[in-house]
Structures are given as structure tokens and as C-alpha cells.
Amino acid sequence: MTGTWHEQLRARGYRVTPQRQLVLEAVSRLGHATPEEICGRVQETARGVNISTVYRTLELLEELGMVTHTHLGHGAPTYHLASEADHVHLVCRGCGEITEVGPELVEGLVSRLEADLGFGTDVRHLTVFGRCRNCRP
Amino acid sequence: MTGTWHEQLRARGYRVTPQRQLVLEAVSRLGHATPEEICGRVQETARGVNISTVYRTLELLEELGMVTHTHLGHGAPTYHLASEADHVHLVCRGCGEITEVGPELVEGLVSRLEADLGFGTDVRHLTVFGRCRNCRP
DNA sequence: ATGTATGCAAAACGTTTGCAAGTTG
DNA sequence: CAACTTGCAAACGTTTTGCATACAT
């Protein structure tokens, strides 16, 4: 986290473009958004933006550590600002509801994987499927 | 678990076909197999079998609780016999290695989700992404 | 005989690519 | 002005669908 994201881009030889600003802004405002949803949002401001640009930008922003993605269901992945993504997702197979829980819930698991196997968990990518209170048999 | 799977199918009005037997057998022998791999295996015995039949059969077998799937990477999901699937997957982002760990490693997480939120976890679908010992920075 | 299951071909879906034209620094 | 970025269109891998035919019960 050194400098603004404009500086982060330039420092690595990338350029600041309107498209990139808009995609980052859309990820920030939408949260849990698929590439298609992000593209829709961006196009509200700049009509011509193509979905392939959105994909390329998301890949870049993820590489820079500004956004992350998770798979919450069968279809497209969803994107988050990395700075707001420090949580685990619960997905209910019954009603589809998505709940975010703090990372402390998996602290035990994470430290056991670390201690027993030397495995470093990507907590932000973790999604737990199951059934919520209301949808249980 | 009442009766053979032939009986389970018939009891629900489904039919026992060679294709279904072969798909179940392929899932059993291959483990961690994608639909395409399963299809390949099935075709070693019965040439004409179509991939769409494999998809339809996997969906059916999953509905019946005989197989489960997980997403171990970006591409196609992989299938397991449900009876052999009682483990959690670790996927290393560095080398791609897949490790299976016993369900006891997530016992703490599962019971906390249960106690705190009434959430029933599908342990078999759980996949943890991260970096293994050899691929850590 | 009846209705389920299959093969085929085509469409749907999400994502990636090559390339010429446009923009950024 | 040179390099990076974009839009477009086409290709890609995976999954789903409609429909006529074949098969299990």
C-alpha cells in the first residue's frame, strides 16, 4: 500500500485510463459483482466500453492486488475491492443467500493448515457452501 | 443408504441403463475427474456415448446423492463418489497440487458456523485455495 | 405399450485472443 | 512518437437444450 493506485499503475509501467478508473469504481460501488454486471455499470457512464476490456482490467487490478474474486455459485465469479474483502462467504444452497463472516471464524482452520502442513490459506477466496438456518431440513 | 443404487434409481422412477452404470463406474475409478475425462473413460467401453449424456447422468447421480463435485481450479468441476468424498481439498496456487485432508481439520469451523449461525456446512464441497509449503514466498 | 433416456446438432454461456486503430505519457 | 490500451469480431472451452429415435420396464 504505497501511494495512490494511479501511482501503483505507473510505477509498474501501466497507464491510467478512463476505462480502468470506471472499472475500479464499479467494483467498489457494486461489491459481489460479476464481470457482466461491472460492464453494465461502467457503460452507464461510458457507453462504448467493451466487455473484453473489463476482463483485461479485472485481471490487471487483481494482479496488482486491488481486487479479488470468489466463486459464489455455478456461473461467473464475483469481484470485490481487496481492501473490503477480508471476510469469508457463506452460500446457502436452499435460498441462495450470501452471508459474509469475519476471518476470525476460520482462524483455527487457517492456523492448523499452517502449523500441520505449512499451507498458507487465501482466506478471501474461501467460500463455504451449505444450508442456512431457514433452509435446513 | 437403503438398497442398491439400481433400486434407488427405480424407486424414483428412473431407469438403469448401460450409460449410467458406466458413468458411475468411471467416477468411482477415476476420482477427481472432469465430465470430459469421465466421458473419455466411458467411451473406452461404449464408443457412442455422448458428452451430453454424461452431463445429464452426473446431474442425476448428484441429485441422488451418489456423487459430488468440487471446483478445484478455473475450468471444469471434478466429480467424486459421495461415499469416498469425505474430505476437504487444498489447492496450491503455485504448483497446482491438490491435497486431501480429513474433515476433522474443519470440525471447529463447522461447529462454529452451526452454533453461531445455524449454518449447515457442506464439507465435501469445500475447497481451500492458497500456497503449499514449497510455493510460499 | 408407454414413457424415459439417448445421440446429435445447435445454441448458450463465460472468457480469451488477434489485430488494427486510438490514447497515454 | 513510441508503447500501451482499446474495441471489435472471432474463437474457445464448457454446459445446456430441442428433438427425433432407441430403449427399459
mmCIF file of C-alpha atoms (C1' of nucleotides) in Angstrom:
data_model
loop_
_atom_site.group_PDB
_atom_site.id
_atom_site.type_symbol
_atom_site.label_atom_id
_atom_site.label_comp_id
_atom_site.label_asym_id
_atom_site.label_seq_id
_atom_site.Cartn_x
_atom_site.Cartn_y
_atom_site.Cartn_z
ATOM 1 C CA MET A 1 0.000 0.000 0.000
ATOM 2 C CA THR A 2 2.421 2.722 -1.103
ATOM 3 C CA GLY A 3 0.893 5.655 -2.956
ATOM 4 C CA THR A 4 -2.371 6.067 -4.803
ATOM 5 C CA TRP A 5 -3.433 3.459 -7.276
ATOM 6 C CA HIS A 6 -2.570 5.859 -10.105
ATOM 7 C CA GLU A 7 0.980 5.749 -8.870
ATOM 8 C CA GLN A 8 0.859 2.000 -8.450
ATOM 9 C CA LEU A 9 -0.125 1.632 -12.076
ATOM 10 C CA ARG A 10 2.500 3.990 -13.395
ATOM 11 C CA ALA A 11 5.212 2.536 -11.201
ATOM 12 C CA ARG A 12 4.713 -0.755 -12.997
ATOM 13 C CA GLY A 13 4.589 0.759 -16.436
ATOM 14 C CA TYR A 14 0.809 0.630 -16.815
ATOM 15 C CA ARG A 15 -1.322 3.571 -17.839
ATOM 16 C CA VAL A 16 -4.208 5.298 -16.190
ATOM 17 C CA THR A 17 -7.206 5.244 -18.496
ATOM 18 C CA PRO A 18 -10.834 6.220 -18.047
ATOM 19 C CA GLN A 19 -11.842 2.603 -18.501
ATOM 20 C CA ARG A 20 -9.645 1.467 -15.651
ATOM 21 C CA GLN A 21 -10.925 4.176 -13.363
ATOM 22 C CA LEU A 22 -14.501 3.265 -14.152
ATOM 23 C CA VAL A 23 -14.000 -0.453 -13.618
ATOM 24 C CA LEU A 24 -12.357 0.104 -10.250
ATOM 25 C CA GLU A 25 -15.131 2.468 -9.275
ATOM 26 C CA ALA A 26 -17.781 -0.039 -10.334
ATOM 27 C CA VAL A 27 -16.175 -2.839 -8.333
ATOM 28 C CA SER A 28 -16.059 -0.519 -5.366
ATOM 29 C CA ARG A 29 -19.705 0.548 -5.562
ATOM 30 C CA LEU A 30 -21.256 -2.747 -6.557
ATOM 31 C CA GLY A 31 -19.437 -5.347 -4.482
ATOM 32 C CA HIS A 32 -20.017 -9.040 -5.276
ATOM 33 C CA ALA A 33 -20.311 -8.098 -8.922
ATOM 34 C CA THR A 34 -19.760 -10.275 -11.967
ATOM 35 C CA PRO A 35 -17.773 -9.025 -14.953
ATOM 36 C CA GLU A 36 -21.011 -8.561 -16.856
ATOM 37 C CA GLU A 37 -22.567 -6.501 -14.067
ATOM 38 C CA ILE A 38 -19.443 -4.419 -13.798
ATOM 39 C CA CYS A 39 -19.510 -3.852 -17.528
ATOM 40 C CA GLY A 40 -23.126 -2.734 -17.325
ATOM 41 C CA ARG A 41 -22.339 -0.264 -14.606
ATOM 42 C CA VAL A 42 -19.355 1.126 -16.499
ATOM 43 C CA GLN A 43 -21.445 1.543 -19.616
ATOM 44 C CA GLU A 44 -23.863 3.791 -17.771
ATOM 45 C CA THR A 45 -21.091 6.364 -17.831
ATOM 46 C CA ALA A 46 -19.103 5.392 -20.911
ATOM 47 C CA ARG A 47 -21.235 3.638 -23.477
ATOM 48 C CA GLY A 48 -18.595 2.183 -25.732
ATOM 49 C CA VAL A 49 -16.649 0.144 -23.192
ATOM 50 C CA ASN A 50 -16.266 -3.447 -24.247
ATOM 51 C CA ILE A 51 -16.563 -6.483 -22.017
ATOM 52 C CA SER A 52 -13.144 -7.687 -23.063
ATOM 53 C CA THR A 53 -11.678 -4.505 -21.642
ATOM 54 C CA VAL A 54 -13.462 -5.244 -18.393
ATOM 55 C CA TYR A 55 -11.966 -8.718 -18.265
ATOM 56 C CA ARG A 56 -8.494 -7.405 -19.035
ATOM 57 C CA THR A 57 -8.831 -4.676 -16.438
ATOM 58 C CA LEU A 58 -10.059 -7.014 -13.728
ATOM 59 C CA GLU A 59 -7.150 -9.315 -14.414
ATOM 60 C CA LEU A 60 -4.767 -6.385 -14.103
ATOM 61 C CA LEU A 61 -6.321 -4.999 -10.946
ATOM 62 C CA GLU A 62 -6.222 -8.425 -9.390
ATOM 63 C CA GLU A 63 -2.585 -8.843 -10.290
ATOM 64 C CA LEU A 64 -1.905 -5.512 -8.600
ATOM 65 C CA GLY A 65 -3.735 -6.704 -5.523
ATOM 66 C CA MET A 66 -6.507 -4.118 -5.770
ATOM 67 C CA VAL A 67 -9.391 -6.516 -6.298
ATOM 68 C CA THR A 68 -10.078 -10.182 -5.598
ATOM 69 C CA HIS A 69 -12.659 -12.615 -6.846
ATOM 70 C CA THR A 70 -14.582 -15.562 -5.447
ATOM 71 C CA HIS A 71 -16.920 -18.150 -6.898
ATOM 72 C CA LEU A 72 -20.266 -17.896 -5.207
ATOM 73 C CA GLY A 73 -22.201 -20.210 -7.464
ATOM 74 C CA HIS A 74 -22.128 -22.002 -10.777
ATOM 75 C CA GLY A 75 -21.799 -19.041 -13.060
ATOM 76 C CA ALA A 76 -19.448 -16.111 -13.305
ATOM 77 C CA PRO A 77 -17.135 -15.149 -10.443
ATOM 78 C CA THR A 78 -17.754 -12.037 -8.385
ATOM 79 C CA TYR A 79 -15.307 -9.249 -7.683
ATOM 80 C CA HIS A 80 -14.553 -7.218 -4.570
ATOM 81 C CA LEU A 81 -12.214 -4.449 -3.622
ATOM 82 C CA ALA A 82 -9.331 -6.218 -1.927
ATOM 83 C CA SER A 83 -9.412 -3.731 0.907
ATOM 84 C CA GLU A 84 -13.001 -4.685 1.669
ATOM 85 C CA ALA A 85 -12.671 -8.370 1.009
ATOM 86 C CA ASP A 86 -11.357 -9.588 4.315
ATOM 87 C CA HIS A 87 -14.160 -11.991 5.002
ATOM 88 C CA VAL A 88 -15.370 -15.479 4.194
ATOM 89 C CA HIS A 89 -18.502 -16.148 2.172
ATOM 90 C CA LEU A 90 -21.283 -18.487 3.149
ATOM 91 C CA VAL A 91 -23.600 -19.520 0.339
ATOM 92 C CA CYS A 92 -26.916 -21.187 1.087
ATOM 93 C CA ARG A 93 -27.876 -23.876 -1.399
ATOM 94 C CA GLY A 94 -31.502 -23.509 -0.428
ATOM 95 C CA CYS A 95 -32.279 -19.832 -0.835
ATOM 96 C CA GLY A 96 -29.045 -18.656 -2.421
ATOM 97 C CA GLU A 97 -28.433 -16.144 0.304
ATOM 98 C CA ILE A 98 -24.858 -14.935 0.651
ATOM 99 C CA THR A 99 -23.523 -14.101 4.089
ATOM 100 C CA GLU A 100 -20.190 -12.579 4.936
ATOM 101 C CA VAL A 101 -18.480 -13.648 8.111
ATOM 102 C CA GLY A 102 -15.324 -12.296 9.632
ATOM 103 C CA PRO A 103 -12.000 -14.046 9.146
ATOM 104 C CA GLU A 104 -11.826 -14.913 12.822
ATOM 105 C CA LEU A 105 -14.272 -17.757 12.177
ATOM 106 C CA VAL A 106 -11.661 -19.582 10.143
ATOM 107 C CA GLU A 107 -8.692 -18.583 12.221
ATOM 108 C CA GLY A 108 -8.488 -22.032 13.765
ATOM 109 C CA LEU A 109 -8.549 -23.752 10.395
ATOM 110 C CA VAL A 110 -6.003 -21.370 8.940
ATOM 111 C CA SER A 111 -3.537 -21.840 11.768
ATOM 112 C CA ARG A 112 -3.916 -25.598 11.698
ATOM 113 C CA LEU A 113 -3.232 -25.731 7.969
ATOM 114 C CA GLU A 114 -0.264 -23.501 8.593
ATOM 115 C CA ALA A 115 1.099 -25.497 11.508
ATOM 116 C CA ASP A 116 0.380 -29.009 10.263
ATOM 117 C CA LEU A 117 1.095 -28.615 6.562
ATOM 118 C CA GLY A 118 2.809 -25.292 6.039
ATOM 119 C CA PHE A 119 -0.133 -24.325 3.850
ATOM 120 C CA GLY A 120 -0.901 -20.600 3.538
ATOM 121 C CA THR A 121 -4.642 -20.092 3.098
ATOM 122 C CA ASP A 122 -6.160 -17.443 0.857
ATOM 123 C CA VAL A 123 -8.982 -16.563 3.222
ATOM 124 C CA ARG A 124 -10.532 -14.047 0.864
ATOM 125 C CA HIS A 125 -11.187 -16.663 -1.749
ATOM 126 C CA LEU A 126 -12.810 -19.043 0.674
ATOM 127 C CA THR A 127 -16.447 -19.841 0.119
ATOM 128 C CA VAL A 128 -18.412 -22.255 2.260
ATOM 129 C CA PHE A 129 -21.474 -23.905 0.752
ATOM 130 C CA GLY A 130 -24.267 -25.335 2.828
ATOM 131 C CA ARG A 131 -27.692 -24.513 4.171
ATOM 132 C CA CYS A 132 -28.711 -21.582 6.283
ATOM 133 C CA ARG A 133 -30.879 -21.825 9.364
ATOM 134 C CA ASN A 134 -34.088 -21.296 7.454
ATOM 135 C CA CYS A 135 -33.356 -23.792 4.722
ATOM 136 C CA ARG A 136 -32.295 -26.743 6.825
ATOM 137 C CA PRO A 137 -34.267 -29.957 6.718
ATOM 138 C CA MET B 1 -28.488 -45.750 2.087
ATOM 139 C CA THR B 2 -31.329 -48.212 1.514
ATOM 140 C CA GLY B 3 -30.839 -50.786 -1.220
ATOM 141 C CA THR B 4 -28.525 -50.935 -4.187
ATOM 142 C CA TRP B 5 -28.262 -47.961 -6.477
ATOM 143 C CA HIS B 6 -30.273 -49.867 -9.078
ATOM 144 C CA GLU B 7 -33.102 -49.929 -6.618
ATOM 145 C CA GLN B 8 -32.566 -46.295 -5.723
ATOM 146 C CA LEU B 9 -32.966 -45.337 -9.347
ATOM 147 C CA ARG B 10 -36.064 -47.438 -9.902
ATOM 148 C CA ALA B 11 -37.647 -46.331 -6.677
ATOM 149 C CA ARG B 12 -37.624 -42.804 -8.025
ATOM 150 C CA GLY B 13 -38.887 -43.738 -11.452
ATOM 151 C CA TYR B 14 -35.531 -43.615 -13.198
ATOM 152 C CA ARG B 15 -34.130 -46.363 -15.341
ATOM 153 C CA VAL B 16 -30.973 -48.383 -15.145
ATOM 154 C CA THR B 17 -29.054 -48.009 -18.379
ATOM 155 C CA PRO B 18 -25.598 -49.094 -19.502
ATOM 156 C CA GLN B 19 -24.579 -45.443 -19.805
ATOM 157 C CA ARG B 20 -25.479 -44.737 -16.202
ATOM 158 C CA GLN B 21 -23.628 -47.780 -14.972
ATOM 159 C CA LEU B 22 -20.560 -46.796 -16.943
ATOM 160 C CA VAL B 23 -20.562 -43.198 -15.740
ATOM 161 C CA LEU B 24 -20.850 -44.264 -12.124
ATOM 162 C CA GLU B 25 -18.076 -46.772 -12.623
ATOM 163 C CA ALA B 26 -15.859 -44.163 -14.255
ATOM 164 C CA VAL B 27 -16.403 -41.694 -11.419
ATOM 165 C CA SER B 28 -15.536 -44.445 -8.994
ATOM 166 C CA ARG B 29 -12.322 -45.495 -10.694
ATOM 167 C CA LEU B 30 -11.038 -42.102 -11.745
ATOM 168 C CA GLY B 31 -11.749 -39.836 -8.796
ATOM 169 C CA HIS B 32 -11.257 -36.067 -9.237
ATOM 170 C CA ALA B 33 -12.425 -36.449 -12.799
ATOM 171 C CA THR B 34 -13.955 -33.809 -15.058
ATOM 172 C CA PRO B 35 -17.001 -34.584 -17.201
ATOM 173 C CA GLU B 36 -14.752 -34.779 -20.242
ATOM 174 C CA GLU B 37 -12.405 -37.237 -18.579
ATOM 175 C CA ILE B 38 -15.329 -39.318 -17.426
ATOM 176 C CA CYS B 39 -16.706 -39.287 -20.937
ATOM 177 C CA GLY B 40 -13.366 -40.458 -22.294
ATOM 178 C CA ARG B 41 -13.246 -43.315 -19.869
ATOM 179 C CA VAL B 42 -16.805 -44.362 -20.632
ATOM 180 C CA GLN B 43 -16.084 -44.325 -24.345
ATOM 181 C CA GLU B 44 -13.310 -46.853 -23.913
ATOM 182 C CA THR B 45 -16.073 -49.341 -23.257
ATOM 183 C CA ALA B 46 -19.016 -47.901 -25.164
ATOM 184 C CA ARG B 47 -17.903 -45.794 -28.096
ATOM 185 C CA GLY B 48 -21.081 -43.968 -28.944
ATOM 186 C CA VAL B 49 -21.777 -42.343 -25.591
ATOM 187 C CA ASN B 50 -22.291 -38.616 -25.901
ATOM 188 C CA ILE B 51 -20.941 -35.979 -23.549
ATOM 189 C CA SER B 52 -24.417 -34.589 -23.027
ATOM 190 C CA THR B 53 -25.449 -37.945 -21.617
ATOM 191 C CA VAL B 54 -22.521 -37.737 -19.232
ATOM 192 C CA TYR B 55 -23.637 -34.313 -18.047
ATOM 193 C CA ARG B 56 -27.213 -35.448 -17.616
ATOM 194 C CA THR B 57 -26.118 -38.545 -15.763
ATOM 195 C CA LEU B 58 -23.796 -36.671 -13.422
ATOM 196 C CA GLU B 59 -26.594 -34.287 -12.596
ATOM 197 C CA LEU B 60 -28.876 -37.199 -11.829
ATOM 198 C CA LEU B 61 -26.337 -39.084 -9.735
ATOM 199 C CA GLU B 62 -25.602 -35.941 -7.793
ATOM 200 C CA GLU B 63 -29.282 -35.362 -7.155
ATOM 201 C CA LEU B 64 -29.495 -38.898 -5.840
ATOM 202 C CA GLY B 65 -26.565 -38.242 -3.545
ATOM 203 C CA MET B 66 -24.272 -40.765 -5.198
ATOM 204 C CA VAL B 67 -21.645 -38.348 -6.447
ATOM 205 C CA THR B 68 -20.498 -34.851 -5.542
ATOM 206 C CA HIS B 69 -18.428 -32.250 -7.328
ATOM 207 C CA THR B 70 -15.950 -29.572 -6.358
ATOM 208 C CA HIS B 71 -14.239 -26.780 -8.204
ATOM 209 C CA LEU B 72 -10.523 -27.272 -7.978
ATOM 210 C CA GLY B 73 -9.474 -24.640 -10.475
ATOM 211 C CA HIS B 74 -10.705 -22.365 -13.197
ATOM 212 C CA GLY B 75 -12.004 -24.940 -15.598
ATOM 213 C CA ALA B 76 -14.402 -27.829 -15.313
ATOM 214 C CA PRO B 77 -15.503 -29.216 -11.964
ATOM 215 C CA THR B 78 -14.339 -32.617 -10.773
ATOM 216 C CA TYR B 79 -16.512 -35.463 -9.580
ATOM 217 C CA HIS B 80 -16.174 -37.960 -6.747
ATOM 218 C CA LEU B 81 -18.149 -40.823 -5.391
ATOM 219 C CA ALA B 82 -20.044 -39.333 -2.477
ATOM 220 C CA SER B 83 -19.061 -42.265 -0.296
ATOM 221 C CA GLU B 84 -15.376 -41.502 -0.852
ATOM 222 C CA ALA B 85 -15.647 -37.755 -0.777
ATOM 223 C CA ASP B 86 -15.498 -37.093 2.910
ATOM 224 C CA HIS B 87 -12.526 -34.781 2.813
ATOM 225 C CA VAL B 88 -11.586 -31.177 2.141
ATOM 226 C CA HIS B 89 -9.464 -30.122 -0.809
ATOM 227 C CA LEU B 90 -6.439 -27.881 -0.632
ATOM 228 C CA VAL B 91 -5.365 -26.357 -3.925
ATOM 229 C CA CYS B 92 -1.974 -24.712 -4.273
ATOM 230 C CA ARG B 93 -1.964 -21.643 -6.493
ATOM 231 C CA GLY B 94 1.732 -22.033 -7.066
ATOM 232 C CA CYS B 95 2.194 -25.583 -8.299
ATOM 233 C CA GLY B 96 -1.435 -26.611 -8.672
ATOM 234 C CA GLU B 97 -1.026 -29.548 -6.337
ATOM 235 C CA ILE B 98 -4.212 -30.898 -4.822
ATOM 236 C CA THR B 99 -4.161 -32.306 -1.319
ATOM 237 C CA GLU B 100 -6.970 -34.032 0.516
ATOM 238 C CA VAL B 101 -7.279 -33.513 4.219
ATOM 239 C CA GLY B 102 -9.647 -35.170 6.625
ATOM 240 C CA PRO B 103 -12.838 -33.465 7.752
ATOM 241 C CA GLU B 104 -11.507 -33.176 11.297
ATOM 242 C CA LEU B 105 -9.416 -30.200 10.193
ATOM 243 C CA VAL B 106 -12.548 -28.135 9.651
ATOM 244 C CA GLU B 107 -14.513 -29.537 12.544
ATOM 245 C CA GLY B 108 -14.014 -26.379 14.561
ATOM 246 C CA LEU B 109 -15.203 -24.155 11.740
ATOM 247 C CA VAL B 110 -18.191 -26.373 11.038
ATOM 248 C CA SER B 111 -19.354 -26.398 14.623
ATOM 249 C CA ARG B 112 -18.915 -22.655 14.994
ATOM 250 C CA LEU B 113 -20.985 -21.994 11.890
ATOM 251 C CA GLU B 114 -23.546 -24.383 13.266
ATOM 252 C CA ALA B 115 -23.623 -22.899 16.746
ATOM 253 C CA ASP B 116 -23.323 -19.222 15.861
ATOM 254 C CA LEU B 117 -25.434 -19.066 12.727
ATOM 255 C CA GLY B 118 -27.311 -22.329 12.402
ATOM 256 C CA PHE B 119 -25.487 -22.858 9.139
ATOM 257 C CA GLY B 120 -25.010 -26.454 7.978
ATOM 258 C CA THR B 121 -21.748 -26.778 6.064
ATOM 259 C CA ASP B 122 -21.297 -28.996 3.024
ATOM 260 C CA VAL B 123 -17.814 -30.136 3.929
ATOM 261 C CA ARG B 124 -17.406 -32.201 0.781
ATOM 262 C CA HIS B 125 -17.702 -29.192 -1.443
ATOM 263 C CA LEU B 126 -15.183 -27.190 0.500
ATOM 264 C CA THR B 127 -12.020 -26.220 -1.308
ATOM 265 C CA VAL B 128 -9.305 -24.105 0.247
ATOM 266 C CA PHE B 129 -7.026 -22.144 -2.055
ATOM 267 C CA GLY B 130 -3.623 -20.958 -1.028
ATOM 268 C CA ARG B 131 0.030 -21.866 -1.268
ATOM 269 C CA CYS B 132 1.698 -25.059 -0.178
ATOM 270 C CA ARG B 133 4.891 -25.210 1.805
ATOM 271 C CA ASN B 134 7.114 -25.343 -1.262
ATOM 272 C CA CYS B 135 5.440 -22.490 -3.082
ATOM 273 C CA ARG B 136 5.371 -19.918 -0.319
ATOM 274 C CA PRO B 137 7.243 -16.662 -0.662
ATOM 275 C "C1'" DA C 1 -47.055 -50.108 -24.999
ATOM 276 C "C1'" DT C 2 -45.611 -46.253 -22.516
ATOM 277 C "C1'" DG C 3 -42.730 -43.057 -21.213
ATOM 278 C "C1'" DT C 4 -37.947 -42.442 -20.116
ATOM 279 C "C1'" DA C 5 -33.176 -41.944 -21.957
ATOM 280 C "C1'" DT C 6 -30.086 -41.258 -25.645
ATOM 281 C "C1'" DG C 7 -27.451 -39.196 -29.629
ATOM 282 C "C1'" DC C 8 -26.928 -35.493 -32.394
ATOM 283 C "C1'" DA C 9 -26.566 -30.817 -33.627
ATOM 284 C "C1'" DA C 10 -27.100 -26.373 -32.416
ATOM 285 C "C1'" DA C 11 -27.274 -22.755 -29.120
ATOM 286 C "C1'" DA C 12 -25.977 -20.615 -24.823
ATOM 287 C "C1'" DC C 13 -22.688 -19.004 -21.674
ATOM 288 C "C1'" DG C 14 -18.406 -17.044 -19.912
ATOM 289 C "C1'" DT C 15 -13.898 -15.995 -21.310
ATOM 290 C "C1'" DT C 16 -9.844 -15.254 -24.271
ATOM 291 C "C1'" DT C 17 -7.457 -13.835 -28.408
ATOM 292 C "C1'" DG C 18 -5.513 -11.337 -32.728
ATOM 293 C "C1'" DC C 19 -5.290 -7.267 -34.747
ATOM 294 C "C1'" DA C 20 -5.975 -2.517 -36.451
ATOM 295 C "C1'" DA C 21 -6.962 1.912 -34.623
ATOM 296 C "C1'" DG C 22 -6.902 5.058 -30.709
ATOM 297 C "C1'" DT C 23 -4.738 7.061 -26.397
ATOM 298 C "C1'" DT C 24 -1.398 7.843 -22.863
ATOM 299 C "C1'" DG C 25 2.898 9.509 -21.088
ATOM 300 C "C1'" DC D 1 6.347 9.353 -31.139
ATOM 301 C "C1'" DA D 2 6.598 5.017 -29.109
ATOM 302 C "C1'" DA D 3 4.321 1.965 -26.298
ATOM 303 C "C1'" DC D 4 0.414 0.648 -24.191
ATOM 304 C "C1'" DT D 5 -4.699 0.145 -24.461
ATOM 305 C "C1'" DT D 6 -8.904 -0.299 -26.584
ATOM 306 C "C1'" DG D 7 -12.866 -2.026 -29.481
ATOM 307 C "C1'" DC D 8 -14.229 -5.312 -32.460
ATOM 308 C "C1'" DA D 9 -15.021 -9.814 -34.099
ATOM 309 C "C1'" DA D 10 -13.992 -14.241 -33.969
ATOM 310 C "C1'" DA D 11 -12.577 -18.427 -31.443
ATOM 311 C "C1'" DC D 12 -12.592 -21.001 -27.395
ATOM 312 C "C1'" DG D 13 -13.969 -24.441 -23.692
ATOM 313 C "C1'" DT D 14 -17.757 -25.836 -21.078
ATOM 314 C "C1'" DT D 15 -22.558 -26.723 -20.432
ATOM 315 C "C1'" DT D 16 -27.414 -26.811 -21.863
ATOM 316 C "C1'" DT D 17 -31.174 -27.516 -24.998
ATOM 317 C "C1'" DG D 18 -34.683 -29.348 -28.644
ATOM 318 C "C1'" DC D 19 -35.950 -33.052 -30.925
ATOM 319 C "C1'" DA D 20 -36.380 -37.499 -33.300
ATOM 320 C "C1'" DT D 21 -35.029 -42.160 -32.288
ATOM 321 C "C1'" DA D 22 -33.954 -46.069 -29.270
ATOM 322 C "C1'" DC D 23 -34.600 -48.496 -25.191
ATOM 323 C "C1'" DA D 24 -36.044 -50.080 -20.270
ATOM 324 C "C1'" DT D 25 -39.762 -51.601 -17.800
#
